[in-house]
PDB file of C-alpha atoms and ligand atoms in Angstrom:
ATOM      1  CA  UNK G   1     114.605  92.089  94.733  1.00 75.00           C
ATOM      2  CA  UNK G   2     115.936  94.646  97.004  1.00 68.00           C
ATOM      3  CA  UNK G   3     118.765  95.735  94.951  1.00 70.00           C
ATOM      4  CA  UNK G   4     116.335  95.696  91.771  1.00 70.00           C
ATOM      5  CA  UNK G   5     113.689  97.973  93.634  1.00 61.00           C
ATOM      6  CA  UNK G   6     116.171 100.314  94.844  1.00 54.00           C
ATOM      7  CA  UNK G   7     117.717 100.569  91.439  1.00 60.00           C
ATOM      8  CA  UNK G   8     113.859 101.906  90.159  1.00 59.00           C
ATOM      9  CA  UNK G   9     113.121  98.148  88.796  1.00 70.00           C
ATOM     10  CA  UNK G  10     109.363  98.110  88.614  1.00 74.00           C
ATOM     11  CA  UNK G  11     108.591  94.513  90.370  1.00 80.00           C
ATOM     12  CA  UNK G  12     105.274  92.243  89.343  1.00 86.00           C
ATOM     13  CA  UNK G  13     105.108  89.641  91.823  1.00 82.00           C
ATOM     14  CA  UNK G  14     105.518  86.792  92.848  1.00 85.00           C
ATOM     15  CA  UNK G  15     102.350  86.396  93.956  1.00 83.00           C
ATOM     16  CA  UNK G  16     100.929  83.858  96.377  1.00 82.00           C
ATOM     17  CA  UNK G  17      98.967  80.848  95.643  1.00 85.00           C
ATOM     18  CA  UNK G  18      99.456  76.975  94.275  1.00 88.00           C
ATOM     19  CA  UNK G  19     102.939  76.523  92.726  1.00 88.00           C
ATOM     20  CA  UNK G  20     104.260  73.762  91.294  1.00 85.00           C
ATOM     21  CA  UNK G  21     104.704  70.274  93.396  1.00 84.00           C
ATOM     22  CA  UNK G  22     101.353  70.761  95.227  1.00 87.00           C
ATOM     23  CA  UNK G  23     103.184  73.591  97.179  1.00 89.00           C
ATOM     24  CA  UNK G  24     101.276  76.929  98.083  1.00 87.00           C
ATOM     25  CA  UNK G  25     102.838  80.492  99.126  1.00 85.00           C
ATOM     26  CA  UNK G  26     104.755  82.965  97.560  1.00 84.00           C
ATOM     27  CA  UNK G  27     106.214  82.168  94.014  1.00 87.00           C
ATOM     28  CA  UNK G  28     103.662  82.135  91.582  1.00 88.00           C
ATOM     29  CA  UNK G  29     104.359  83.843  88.561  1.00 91.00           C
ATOM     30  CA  UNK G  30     101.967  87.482  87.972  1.00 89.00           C
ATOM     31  CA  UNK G  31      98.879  87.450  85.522  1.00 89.00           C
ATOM     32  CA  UNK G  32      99.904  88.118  82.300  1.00 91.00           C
ATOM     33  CA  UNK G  33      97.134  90.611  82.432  1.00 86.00           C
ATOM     34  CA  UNK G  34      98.765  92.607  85.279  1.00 82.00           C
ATOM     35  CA  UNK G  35     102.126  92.093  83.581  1.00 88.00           C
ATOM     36  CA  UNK G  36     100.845  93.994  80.674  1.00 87.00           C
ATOM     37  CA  UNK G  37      99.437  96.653  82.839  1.00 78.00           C
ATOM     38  CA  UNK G  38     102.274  97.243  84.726  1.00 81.00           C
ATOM     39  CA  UNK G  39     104.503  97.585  81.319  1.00 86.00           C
ATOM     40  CA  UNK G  40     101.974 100.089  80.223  1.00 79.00           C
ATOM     41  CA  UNK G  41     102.161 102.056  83.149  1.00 73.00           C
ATOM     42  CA  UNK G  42     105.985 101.963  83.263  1.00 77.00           C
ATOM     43  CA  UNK G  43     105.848 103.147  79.432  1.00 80.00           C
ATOM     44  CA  UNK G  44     103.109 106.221  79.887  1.00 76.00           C
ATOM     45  CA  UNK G  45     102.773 106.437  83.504  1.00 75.00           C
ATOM     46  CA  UNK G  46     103.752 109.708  85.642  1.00 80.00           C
ATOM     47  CA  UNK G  47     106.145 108.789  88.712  1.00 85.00           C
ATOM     48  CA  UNK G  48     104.614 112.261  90.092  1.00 90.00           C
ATOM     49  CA  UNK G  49     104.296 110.443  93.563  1.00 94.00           C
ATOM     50  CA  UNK G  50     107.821 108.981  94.733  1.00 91.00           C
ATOM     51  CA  UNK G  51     109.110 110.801  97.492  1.00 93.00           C
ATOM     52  CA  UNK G  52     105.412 110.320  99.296  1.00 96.00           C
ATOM     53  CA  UNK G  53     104.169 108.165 101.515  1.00 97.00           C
ATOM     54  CA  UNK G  54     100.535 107.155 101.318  1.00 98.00           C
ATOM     55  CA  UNK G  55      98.326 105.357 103.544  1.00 98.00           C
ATOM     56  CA  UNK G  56      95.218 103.827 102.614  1.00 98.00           C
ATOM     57  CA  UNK G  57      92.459 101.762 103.937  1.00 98.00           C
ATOM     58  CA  UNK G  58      89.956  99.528 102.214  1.00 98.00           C
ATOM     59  CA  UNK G  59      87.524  96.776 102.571  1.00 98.00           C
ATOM     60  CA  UNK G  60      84.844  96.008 105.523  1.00 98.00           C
ATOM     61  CA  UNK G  61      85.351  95.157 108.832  1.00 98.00           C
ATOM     62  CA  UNK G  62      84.226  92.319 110.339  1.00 98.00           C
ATOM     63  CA  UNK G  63      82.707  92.487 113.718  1.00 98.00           C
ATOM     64  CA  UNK G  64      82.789  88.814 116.076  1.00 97.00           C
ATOM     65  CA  UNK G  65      79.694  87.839 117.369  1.00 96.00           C
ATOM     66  CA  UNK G  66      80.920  84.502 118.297  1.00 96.00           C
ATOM     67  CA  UNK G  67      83.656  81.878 117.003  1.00 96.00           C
ATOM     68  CA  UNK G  68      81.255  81.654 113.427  1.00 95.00           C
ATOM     69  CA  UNK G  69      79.427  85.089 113.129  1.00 96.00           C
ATOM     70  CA  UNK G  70      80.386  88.350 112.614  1.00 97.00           C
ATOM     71  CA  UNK G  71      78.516  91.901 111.626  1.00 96.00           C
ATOM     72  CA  UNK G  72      79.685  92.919 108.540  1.00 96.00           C
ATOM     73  CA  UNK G  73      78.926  95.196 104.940  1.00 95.00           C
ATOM     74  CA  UNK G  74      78.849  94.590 101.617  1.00 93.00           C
ATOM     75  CA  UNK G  75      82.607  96.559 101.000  1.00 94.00           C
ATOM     76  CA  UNK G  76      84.651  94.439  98.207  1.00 94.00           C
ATOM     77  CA  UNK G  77      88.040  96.274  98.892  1.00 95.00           C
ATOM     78  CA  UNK G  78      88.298  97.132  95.103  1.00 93.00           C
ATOM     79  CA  UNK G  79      88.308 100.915  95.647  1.00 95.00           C
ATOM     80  CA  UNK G  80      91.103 100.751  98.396  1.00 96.00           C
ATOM     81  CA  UNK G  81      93.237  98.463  96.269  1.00 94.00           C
ATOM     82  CA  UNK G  82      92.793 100.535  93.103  1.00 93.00           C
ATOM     83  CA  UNK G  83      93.848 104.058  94.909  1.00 95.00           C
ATOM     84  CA  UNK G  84      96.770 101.875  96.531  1.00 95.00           C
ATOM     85  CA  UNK G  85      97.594 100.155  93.232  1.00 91.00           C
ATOM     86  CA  UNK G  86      97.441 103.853  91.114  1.00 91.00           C
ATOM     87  CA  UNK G  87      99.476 105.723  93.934  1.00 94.00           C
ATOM     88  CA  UNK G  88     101.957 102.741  94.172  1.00 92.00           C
ATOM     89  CA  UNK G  89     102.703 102.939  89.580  1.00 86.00           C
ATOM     90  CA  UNK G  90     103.057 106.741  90.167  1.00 90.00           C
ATOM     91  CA  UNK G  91     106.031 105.991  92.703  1.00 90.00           C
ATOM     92  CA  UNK G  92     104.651 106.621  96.092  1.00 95.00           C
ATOM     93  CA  UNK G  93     105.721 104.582  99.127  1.00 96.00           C
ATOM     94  CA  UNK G  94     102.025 103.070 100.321  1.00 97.00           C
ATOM     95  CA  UNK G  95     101.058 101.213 103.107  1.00 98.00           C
ATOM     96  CA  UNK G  96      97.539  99.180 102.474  1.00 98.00           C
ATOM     97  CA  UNK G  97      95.330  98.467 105.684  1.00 98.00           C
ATOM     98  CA  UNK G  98      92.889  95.946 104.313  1.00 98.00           C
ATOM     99  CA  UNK G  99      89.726  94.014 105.958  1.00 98.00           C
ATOM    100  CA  UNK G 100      89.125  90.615 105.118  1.00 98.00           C
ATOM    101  CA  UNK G 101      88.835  90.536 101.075  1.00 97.00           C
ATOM    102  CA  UNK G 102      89.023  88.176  98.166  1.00 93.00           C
ATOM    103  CA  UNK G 103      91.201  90.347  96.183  1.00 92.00           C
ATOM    104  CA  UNK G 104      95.165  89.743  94.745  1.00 87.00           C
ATOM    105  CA  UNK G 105      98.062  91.656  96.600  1.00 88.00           C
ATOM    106  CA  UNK G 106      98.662  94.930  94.588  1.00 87.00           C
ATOM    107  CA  UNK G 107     102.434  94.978  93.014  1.00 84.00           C
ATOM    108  CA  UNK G 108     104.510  96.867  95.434  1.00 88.00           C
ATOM    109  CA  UNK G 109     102.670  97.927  98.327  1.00 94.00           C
ATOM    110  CA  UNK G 110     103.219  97.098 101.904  1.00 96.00           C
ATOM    111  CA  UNK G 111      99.976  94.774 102.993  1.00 96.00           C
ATOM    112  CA  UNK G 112      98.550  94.613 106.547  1.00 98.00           C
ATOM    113  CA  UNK G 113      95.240  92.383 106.883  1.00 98.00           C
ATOM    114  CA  UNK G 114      93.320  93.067 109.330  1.00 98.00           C
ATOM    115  CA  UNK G 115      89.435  91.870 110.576  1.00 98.00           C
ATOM    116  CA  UNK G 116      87.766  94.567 112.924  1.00 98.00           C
ATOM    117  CA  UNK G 117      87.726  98.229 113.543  1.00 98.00           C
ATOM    118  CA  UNK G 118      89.909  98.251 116.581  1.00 98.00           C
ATOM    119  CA  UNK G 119      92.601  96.830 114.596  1.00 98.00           C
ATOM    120  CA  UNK G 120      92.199  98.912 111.216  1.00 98.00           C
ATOM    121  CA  UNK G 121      92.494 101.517 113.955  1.00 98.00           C
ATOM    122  CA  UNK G 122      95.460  99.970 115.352  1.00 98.00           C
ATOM    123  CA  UNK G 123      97.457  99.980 112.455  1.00 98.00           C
ATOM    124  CA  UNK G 124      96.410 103.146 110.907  1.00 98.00           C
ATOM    125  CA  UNK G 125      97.413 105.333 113.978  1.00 98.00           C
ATOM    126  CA  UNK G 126     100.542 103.372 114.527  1.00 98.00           C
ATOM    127  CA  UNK G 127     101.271 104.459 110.428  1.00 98.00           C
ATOM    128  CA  UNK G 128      99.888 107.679 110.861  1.00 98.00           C
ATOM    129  CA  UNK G 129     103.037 109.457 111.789  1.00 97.00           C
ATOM    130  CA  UNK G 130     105.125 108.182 108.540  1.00 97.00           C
ATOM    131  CA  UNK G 131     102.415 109.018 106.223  1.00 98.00           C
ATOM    132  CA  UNK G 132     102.071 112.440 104.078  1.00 97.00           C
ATOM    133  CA  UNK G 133      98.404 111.327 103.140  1.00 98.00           C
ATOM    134  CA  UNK G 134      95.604 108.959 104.275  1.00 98.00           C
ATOM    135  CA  UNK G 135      92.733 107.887 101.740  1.00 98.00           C
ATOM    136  CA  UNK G 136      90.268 105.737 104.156  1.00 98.00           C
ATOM    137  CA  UNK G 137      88.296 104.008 101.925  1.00 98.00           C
ATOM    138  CA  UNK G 138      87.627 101.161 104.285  1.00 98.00           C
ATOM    139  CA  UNK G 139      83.806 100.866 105.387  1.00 97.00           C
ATOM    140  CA  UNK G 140      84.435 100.234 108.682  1.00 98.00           C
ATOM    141  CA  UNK G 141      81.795  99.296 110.565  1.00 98.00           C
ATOM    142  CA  UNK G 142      80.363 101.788 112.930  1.00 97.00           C
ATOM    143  CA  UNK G 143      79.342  99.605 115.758  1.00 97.00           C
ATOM    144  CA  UNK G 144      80.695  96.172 117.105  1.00 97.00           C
ATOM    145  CA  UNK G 145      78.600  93.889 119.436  1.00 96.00           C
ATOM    146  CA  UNK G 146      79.317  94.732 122.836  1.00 95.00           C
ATOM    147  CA  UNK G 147      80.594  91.152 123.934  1.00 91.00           C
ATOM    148  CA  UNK G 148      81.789  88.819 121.247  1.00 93.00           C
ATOM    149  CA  UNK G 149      80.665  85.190 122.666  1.00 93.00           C
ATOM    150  CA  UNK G 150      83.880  82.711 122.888  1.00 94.00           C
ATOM    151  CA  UNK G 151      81.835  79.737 121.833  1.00 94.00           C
ATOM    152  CA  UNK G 152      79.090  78.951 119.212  1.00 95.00           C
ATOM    153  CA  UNK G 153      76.078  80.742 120.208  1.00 93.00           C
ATOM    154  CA  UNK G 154      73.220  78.753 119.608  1.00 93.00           C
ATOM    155  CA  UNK G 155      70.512  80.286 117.382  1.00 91.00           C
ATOM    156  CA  UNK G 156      67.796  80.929 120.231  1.00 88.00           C
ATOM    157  CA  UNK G 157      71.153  82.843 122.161  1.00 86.00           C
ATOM    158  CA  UNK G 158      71.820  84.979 118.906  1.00 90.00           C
ATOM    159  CA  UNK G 159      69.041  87.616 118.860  1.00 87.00           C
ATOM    160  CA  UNK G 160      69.208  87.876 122.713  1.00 86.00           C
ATOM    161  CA  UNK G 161      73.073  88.420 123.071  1.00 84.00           C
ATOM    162  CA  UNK G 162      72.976  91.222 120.690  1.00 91.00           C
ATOM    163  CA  UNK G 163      74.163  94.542 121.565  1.00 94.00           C
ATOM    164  CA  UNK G 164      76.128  96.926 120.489  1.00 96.00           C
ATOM    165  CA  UNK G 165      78.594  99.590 120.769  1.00 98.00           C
ATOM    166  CA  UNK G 166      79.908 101.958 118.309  1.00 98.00           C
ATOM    167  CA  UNK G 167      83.860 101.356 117.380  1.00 98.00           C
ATOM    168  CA  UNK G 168      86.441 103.774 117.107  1.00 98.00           C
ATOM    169  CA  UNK G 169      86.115 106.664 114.517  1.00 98.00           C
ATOM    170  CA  UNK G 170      89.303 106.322 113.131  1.00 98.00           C
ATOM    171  CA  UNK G 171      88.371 108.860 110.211  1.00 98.00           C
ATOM    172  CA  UNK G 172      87.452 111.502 112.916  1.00 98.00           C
ATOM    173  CA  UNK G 173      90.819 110.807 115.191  1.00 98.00           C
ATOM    174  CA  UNK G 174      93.110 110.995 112.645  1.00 98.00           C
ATOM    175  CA  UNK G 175      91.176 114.548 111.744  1.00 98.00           C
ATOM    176  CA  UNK G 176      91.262 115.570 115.332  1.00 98.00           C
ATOM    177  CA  UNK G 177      95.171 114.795 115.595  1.00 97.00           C
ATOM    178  CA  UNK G 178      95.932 116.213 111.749  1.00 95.00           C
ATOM    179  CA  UNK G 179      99.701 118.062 111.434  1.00 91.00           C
ATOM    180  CA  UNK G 180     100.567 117.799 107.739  1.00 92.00           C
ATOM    181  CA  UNK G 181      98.760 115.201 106.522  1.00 97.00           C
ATOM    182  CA  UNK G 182      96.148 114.911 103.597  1.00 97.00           C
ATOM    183  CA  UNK G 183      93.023 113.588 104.553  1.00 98.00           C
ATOM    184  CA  UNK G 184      90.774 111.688 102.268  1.00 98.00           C
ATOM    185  CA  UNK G 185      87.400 110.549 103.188  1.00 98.00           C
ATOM    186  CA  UNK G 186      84.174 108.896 101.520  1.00 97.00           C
ATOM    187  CA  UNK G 187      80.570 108.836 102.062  1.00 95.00           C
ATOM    188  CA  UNK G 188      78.418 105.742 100.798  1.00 91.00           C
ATOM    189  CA  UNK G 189      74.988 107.602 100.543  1.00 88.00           C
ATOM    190  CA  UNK G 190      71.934 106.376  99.291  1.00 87.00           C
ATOM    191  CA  UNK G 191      69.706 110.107 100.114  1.00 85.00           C
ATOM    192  CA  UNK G 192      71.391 113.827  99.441  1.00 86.00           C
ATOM    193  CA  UNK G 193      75.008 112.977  98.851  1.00 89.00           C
ATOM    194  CA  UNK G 194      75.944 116.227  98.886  1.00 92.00           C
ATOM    195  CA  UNK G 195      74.957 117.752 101.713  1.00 93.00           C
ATOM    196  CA  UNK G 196      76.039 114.757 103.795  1.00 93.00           C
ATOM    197  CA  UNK G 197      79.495 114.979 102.235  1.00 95.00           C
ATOM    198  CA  UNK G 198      80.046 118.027 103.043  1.00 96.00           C
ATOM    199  CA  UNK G 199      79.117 118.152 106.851  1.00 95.00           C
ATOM    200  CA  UNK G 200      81.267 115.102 107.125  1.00 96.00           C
ATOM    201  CA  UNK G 201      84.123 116.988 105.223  1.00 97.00           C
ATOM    202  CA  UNK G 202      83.902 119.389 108.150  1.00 97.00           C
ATOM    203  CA  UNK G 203      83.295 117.372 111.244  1.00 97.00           C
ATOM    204  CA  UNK G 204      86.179 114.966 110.126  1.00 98.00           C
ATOM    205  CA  UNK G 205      88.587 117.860 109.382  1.00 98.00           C
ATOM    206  CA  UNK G 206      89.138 116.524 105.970  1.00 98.00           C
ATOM    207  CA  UNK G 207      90.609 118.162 102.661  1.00 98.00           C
ATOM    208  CA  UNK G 208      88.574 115.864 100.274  1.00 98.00           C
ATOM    209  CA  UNK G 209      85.907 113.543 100.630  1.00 98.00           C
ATOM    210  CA  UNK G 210      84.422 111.075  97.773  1.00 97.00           C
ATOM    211  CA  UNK G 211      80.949 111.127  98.019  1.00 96.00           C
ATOM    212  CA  UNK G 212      79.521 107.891  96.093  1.00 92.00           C
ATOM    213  CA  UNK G 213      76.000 106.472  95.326  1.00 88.00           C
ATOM    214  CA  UNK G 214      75.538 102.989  96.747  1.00 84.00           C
ATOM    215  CA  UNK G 215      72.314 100.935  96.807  1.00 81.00           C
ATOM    216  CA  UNK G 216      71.799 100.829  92.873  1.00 82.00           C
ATOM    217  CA  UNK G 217      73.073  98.794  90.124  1.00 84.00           C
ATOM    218  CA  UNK G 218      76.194 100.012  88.970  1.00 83.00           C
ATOM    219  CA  UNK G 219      77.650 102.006  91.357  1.00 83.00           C
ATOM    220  CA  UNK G 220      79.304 101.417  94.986  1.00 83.00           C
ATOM    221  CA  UNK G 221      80.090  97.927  96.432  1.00 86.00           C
ATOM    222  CA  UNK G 222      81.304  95.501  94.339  1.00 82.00           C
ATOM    223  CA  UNK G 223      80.426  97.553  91.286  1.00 83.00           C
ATOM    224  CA  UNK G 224      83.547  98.332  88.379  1.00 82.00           C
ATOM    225  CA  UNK G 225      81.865 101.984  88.518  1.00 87.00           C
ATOM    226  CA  UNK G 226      80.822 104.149  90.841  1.00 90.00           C
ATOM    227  CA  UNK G 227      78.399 107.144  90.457  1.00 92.00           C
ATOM    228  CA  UNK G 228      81.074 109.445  92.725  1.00 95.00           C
ATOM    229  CA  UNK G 229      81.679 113.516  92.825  1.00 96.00           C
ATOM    230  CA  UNK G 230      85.152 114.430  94.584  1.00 97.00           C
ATOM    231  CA  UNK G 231      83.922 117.373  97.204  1.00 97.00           C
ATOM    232  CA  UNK G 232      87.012 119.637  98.251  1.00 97.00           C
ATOM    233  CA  UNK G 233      87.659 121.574 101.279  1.00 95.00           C
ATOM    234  CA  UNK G 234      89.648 124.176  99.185  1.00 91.00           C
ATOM    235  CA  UNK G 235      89.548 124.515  95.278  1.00 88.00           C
ATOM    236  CA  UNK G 236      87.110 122.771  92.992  1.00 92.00           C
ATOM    237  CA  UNK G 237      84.766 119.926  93.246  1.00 95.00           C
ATOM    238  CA  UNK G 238      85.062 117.247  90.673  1.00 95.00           C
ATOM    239  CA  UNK G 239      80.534 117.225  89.840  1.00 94.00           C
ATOM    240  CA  UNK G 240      78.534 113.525  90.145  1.00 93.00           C
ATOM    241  CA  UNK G 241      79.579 111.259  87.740  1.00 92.00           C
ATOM    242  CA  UNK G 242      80.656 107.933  86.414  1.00 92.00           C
ATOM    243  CA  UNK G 243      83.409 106.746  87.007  1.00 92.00           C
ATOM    244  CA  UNK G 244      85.316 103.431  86.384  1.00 88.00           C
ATOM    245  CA  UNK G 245      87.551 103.012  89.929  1.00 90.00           C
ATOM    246  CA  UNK G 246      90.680 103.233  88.307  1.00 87.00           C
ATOM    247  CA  UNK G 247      89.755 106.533  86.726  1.00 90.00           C
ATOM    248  CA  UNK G 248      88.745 107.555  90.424  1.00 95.00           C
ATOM    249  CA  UNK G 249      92.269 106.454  91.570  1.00 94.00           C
ATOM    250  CA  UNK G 250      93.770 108.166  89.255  1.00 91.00           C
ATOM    251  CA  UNK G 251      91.468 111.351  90.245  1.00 95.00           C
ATOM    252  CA  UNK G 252      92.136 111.083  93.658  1.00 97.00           C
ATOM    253  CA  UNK G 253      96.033 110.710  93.580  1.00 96.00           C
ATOM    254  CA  UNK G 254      95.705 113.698  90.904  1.00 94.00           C
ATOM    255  CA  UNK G 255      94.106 115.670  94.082  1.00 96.00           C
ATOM    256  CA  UNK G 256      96.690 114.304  96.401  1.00 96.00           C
ATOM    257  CA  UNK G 257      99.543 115.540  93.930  1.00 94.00           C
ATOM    258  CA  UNK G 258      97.920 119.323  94.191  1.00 93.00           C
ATOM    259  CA  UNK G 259      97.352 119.406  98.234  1.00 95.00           C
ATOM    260  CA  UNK G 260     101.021 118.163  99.196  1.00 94.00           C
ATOM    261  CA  UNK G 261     102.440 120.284  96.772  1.00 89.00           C
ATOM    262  CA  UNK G 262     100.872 123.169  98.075  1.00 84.00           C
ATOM    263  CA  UNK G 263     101.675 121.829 101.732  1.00 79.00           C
ATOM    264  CA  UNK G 264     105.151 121.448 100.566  1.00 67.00           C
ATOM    265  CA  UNK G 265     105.462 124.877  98.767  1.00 58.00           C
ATOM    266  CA  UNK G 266     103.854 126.763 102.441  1.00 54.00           C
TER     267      UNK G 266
HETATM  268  N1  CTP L 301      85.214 105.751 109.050  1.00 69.75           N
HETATM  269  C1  CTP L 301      86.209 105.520 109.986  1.00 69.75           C
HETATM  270  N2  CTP L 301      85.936 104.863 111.149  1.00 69.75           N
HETATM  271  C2  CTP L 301      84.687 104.444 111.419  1.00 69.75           C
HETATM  272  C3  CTP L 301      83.659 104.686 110.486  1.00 69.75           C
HETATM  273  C4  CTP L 301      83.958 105.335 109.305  1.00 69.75           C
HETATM  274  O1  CTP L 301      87.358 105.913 109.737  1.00 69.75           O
HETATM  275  N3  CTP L 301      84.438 103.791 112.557  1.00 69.75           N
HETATM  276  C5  CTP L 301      85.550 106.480 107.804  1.00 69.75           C
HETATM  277  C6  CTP L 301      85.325 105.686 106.548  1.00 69.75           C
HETATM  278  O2  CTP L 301      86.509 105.029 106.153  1.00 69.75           O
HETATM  279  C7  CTP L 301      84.939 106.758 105.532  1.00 69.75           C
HETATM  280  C8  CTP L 301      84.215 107.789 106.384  1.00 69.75           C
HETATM  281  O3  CTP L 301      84.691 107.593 107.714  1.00 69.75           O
HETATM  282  O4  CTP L 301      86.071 107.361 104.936  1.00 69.75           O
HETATM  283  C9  CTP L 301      82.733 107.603 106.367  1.00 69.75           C
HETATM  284  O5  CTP L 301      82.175 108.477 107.273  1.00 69.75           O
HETATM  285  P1  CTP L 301      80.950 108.073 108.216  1.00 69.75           P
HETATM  286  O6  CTP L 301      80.470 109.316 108.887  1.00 69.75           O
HETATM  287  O7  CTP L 301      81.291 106.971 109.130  1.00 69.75           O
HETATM  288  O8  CTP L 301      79.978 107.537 107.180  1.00 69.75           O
HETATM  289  P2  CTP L 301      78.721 106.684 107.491  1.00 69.75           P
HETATM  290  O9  CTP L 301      79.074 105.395 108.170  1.00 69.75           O
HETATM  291  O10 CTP L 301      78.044 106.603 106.185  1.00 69.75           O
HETATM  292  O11 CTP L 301      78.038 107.620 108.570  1.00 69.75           O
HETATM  293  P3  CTP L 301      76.575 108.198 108.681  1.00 69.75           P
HETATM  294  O12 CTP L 301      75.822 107.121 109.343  1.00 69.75           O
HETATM  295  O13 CTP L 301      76.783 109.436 109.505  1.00 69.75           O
HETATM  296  O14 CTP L 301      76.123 108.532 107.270  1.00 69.75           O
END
């Protein structure tokens, strides 16, 4: 597989799951579905990304309470995967921090799985350095409780043991700490999208941030579409609209293109 991918072979799985004998793991032939999609791609697609190296984040975090519980929200992972997926057929090298998620392993990316903040935060700073661009579409949660019980808490001990503390902003650190990267944010709003985007644009020392809808039928978690405008830093925005998320991928690595040429090019 090596020698293939080195030689520009475009690889569809294996993927994981039951295989024959009653086994399970890696060895599983691809969907035919995604075989098809990957031969389209390879037949129209641009390779306008090899060369960069992406990093991208996606899916919720969960948050122990005790051995059973955990704080959580409502991310699927499918806008992560589909911006690692898209950047991955146009030839970029990308690394995929997930939280926990029911979704299949995109076709050559490298997959980390991880469960709370402080570990999406682990592995994004220690990738942080090798990437050219980050795209944090992870909803990571914004607080954690405070002390994370080692045994079952019983339901009287639940309310009472509750408090919490806010996690790392990983978003903000990797802003603070920027040198040549491309930063890509979002904002799940449910009130003035805009406005909000854009003071988080700022605080987080971003270049782009995807503002999208969320708390209506049809658009943010687990939704195929998303009601999304792409606010920029420099240059135009991309105005509130639908959008399937593969047609937002495909917008946002279009974006990324622009910025690290003109990184390259200064
Ligand atoms: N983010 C992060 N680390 C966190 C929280 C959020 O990196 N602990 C990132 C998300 O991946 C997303 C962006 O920051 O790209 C969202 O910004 P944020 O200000 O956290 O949004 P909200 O949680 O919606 O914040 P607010 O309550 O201010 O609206």
């Amino acid at each position: 597989m090596e020698t293939l991918r080195s030689r520009g072979a475009v690889l569809v799985g294996p993927v994981e799951g039951a295989l024959a004998a009653g086994d399970e793991g890696p060895g599983r032939m691809a969907e035919a579905e995604d075989i098809a999609r990957a031969v389209a791609a390879v037949l129209t697609g641009r390779r306008d990304l090899v060369g960069r190296r992406v990093l991208v984040t996606a899916g919720p975090t969960h948050e122990p309470i005790d051995p059973v519980r955990f704080l959580g929200n409502r991310s699927t992972g499918k806008m992560g995967f589909a911006v690692a997926a898209e950047a991955a057929r146009r030839g970029a090298d990308v690394a995929l921090v997930t939280g926990p998620v029911g979704l299949p392993e995109p076709a050559g990316v490298d997959l980390v799985r991880v469960e709370t903040a402080e570990q999406m935060a682990e592995a994004v700073f220690d990738r942080y350095g090798w990437a050219d661009a980050v795209v944090m579409a992870a909803a990571v949660a914004d607080c954690r409780p405070a002390l994370a019980a080692d045994h079952k808490l019983k339901k009287e001990g639940v309310a009472r043991s509750l408090i919490l503390e806010p996690t790392t902003d990983i978003l903000a650190a990797l802003g603070k700490r920027k040198e040549r990267q491309v930063l890509v944010g979002f904002a799940a709003e449910t009130g003035d999208y805009e406005k909000e985007a854009r003071r988080k644009l700022a605080e987080k020392n971003l270049d782009l941030v995807v503002a999208n809808e969320v708390g209506r039928p049809g658009t943010g978690f687990g939704a195929e579409t998303d009601r999304a405008a792409i606010l920029a830093r420099e240059g135009a925005d991309e105005p509130l609209r639908m959008w399937t998320k593969q047609e937002l991928a495909r917008a946002i690595c279009d974006r990324l293109i622009r910025l690290l040429e003109g990184r390259r090019a200064s």
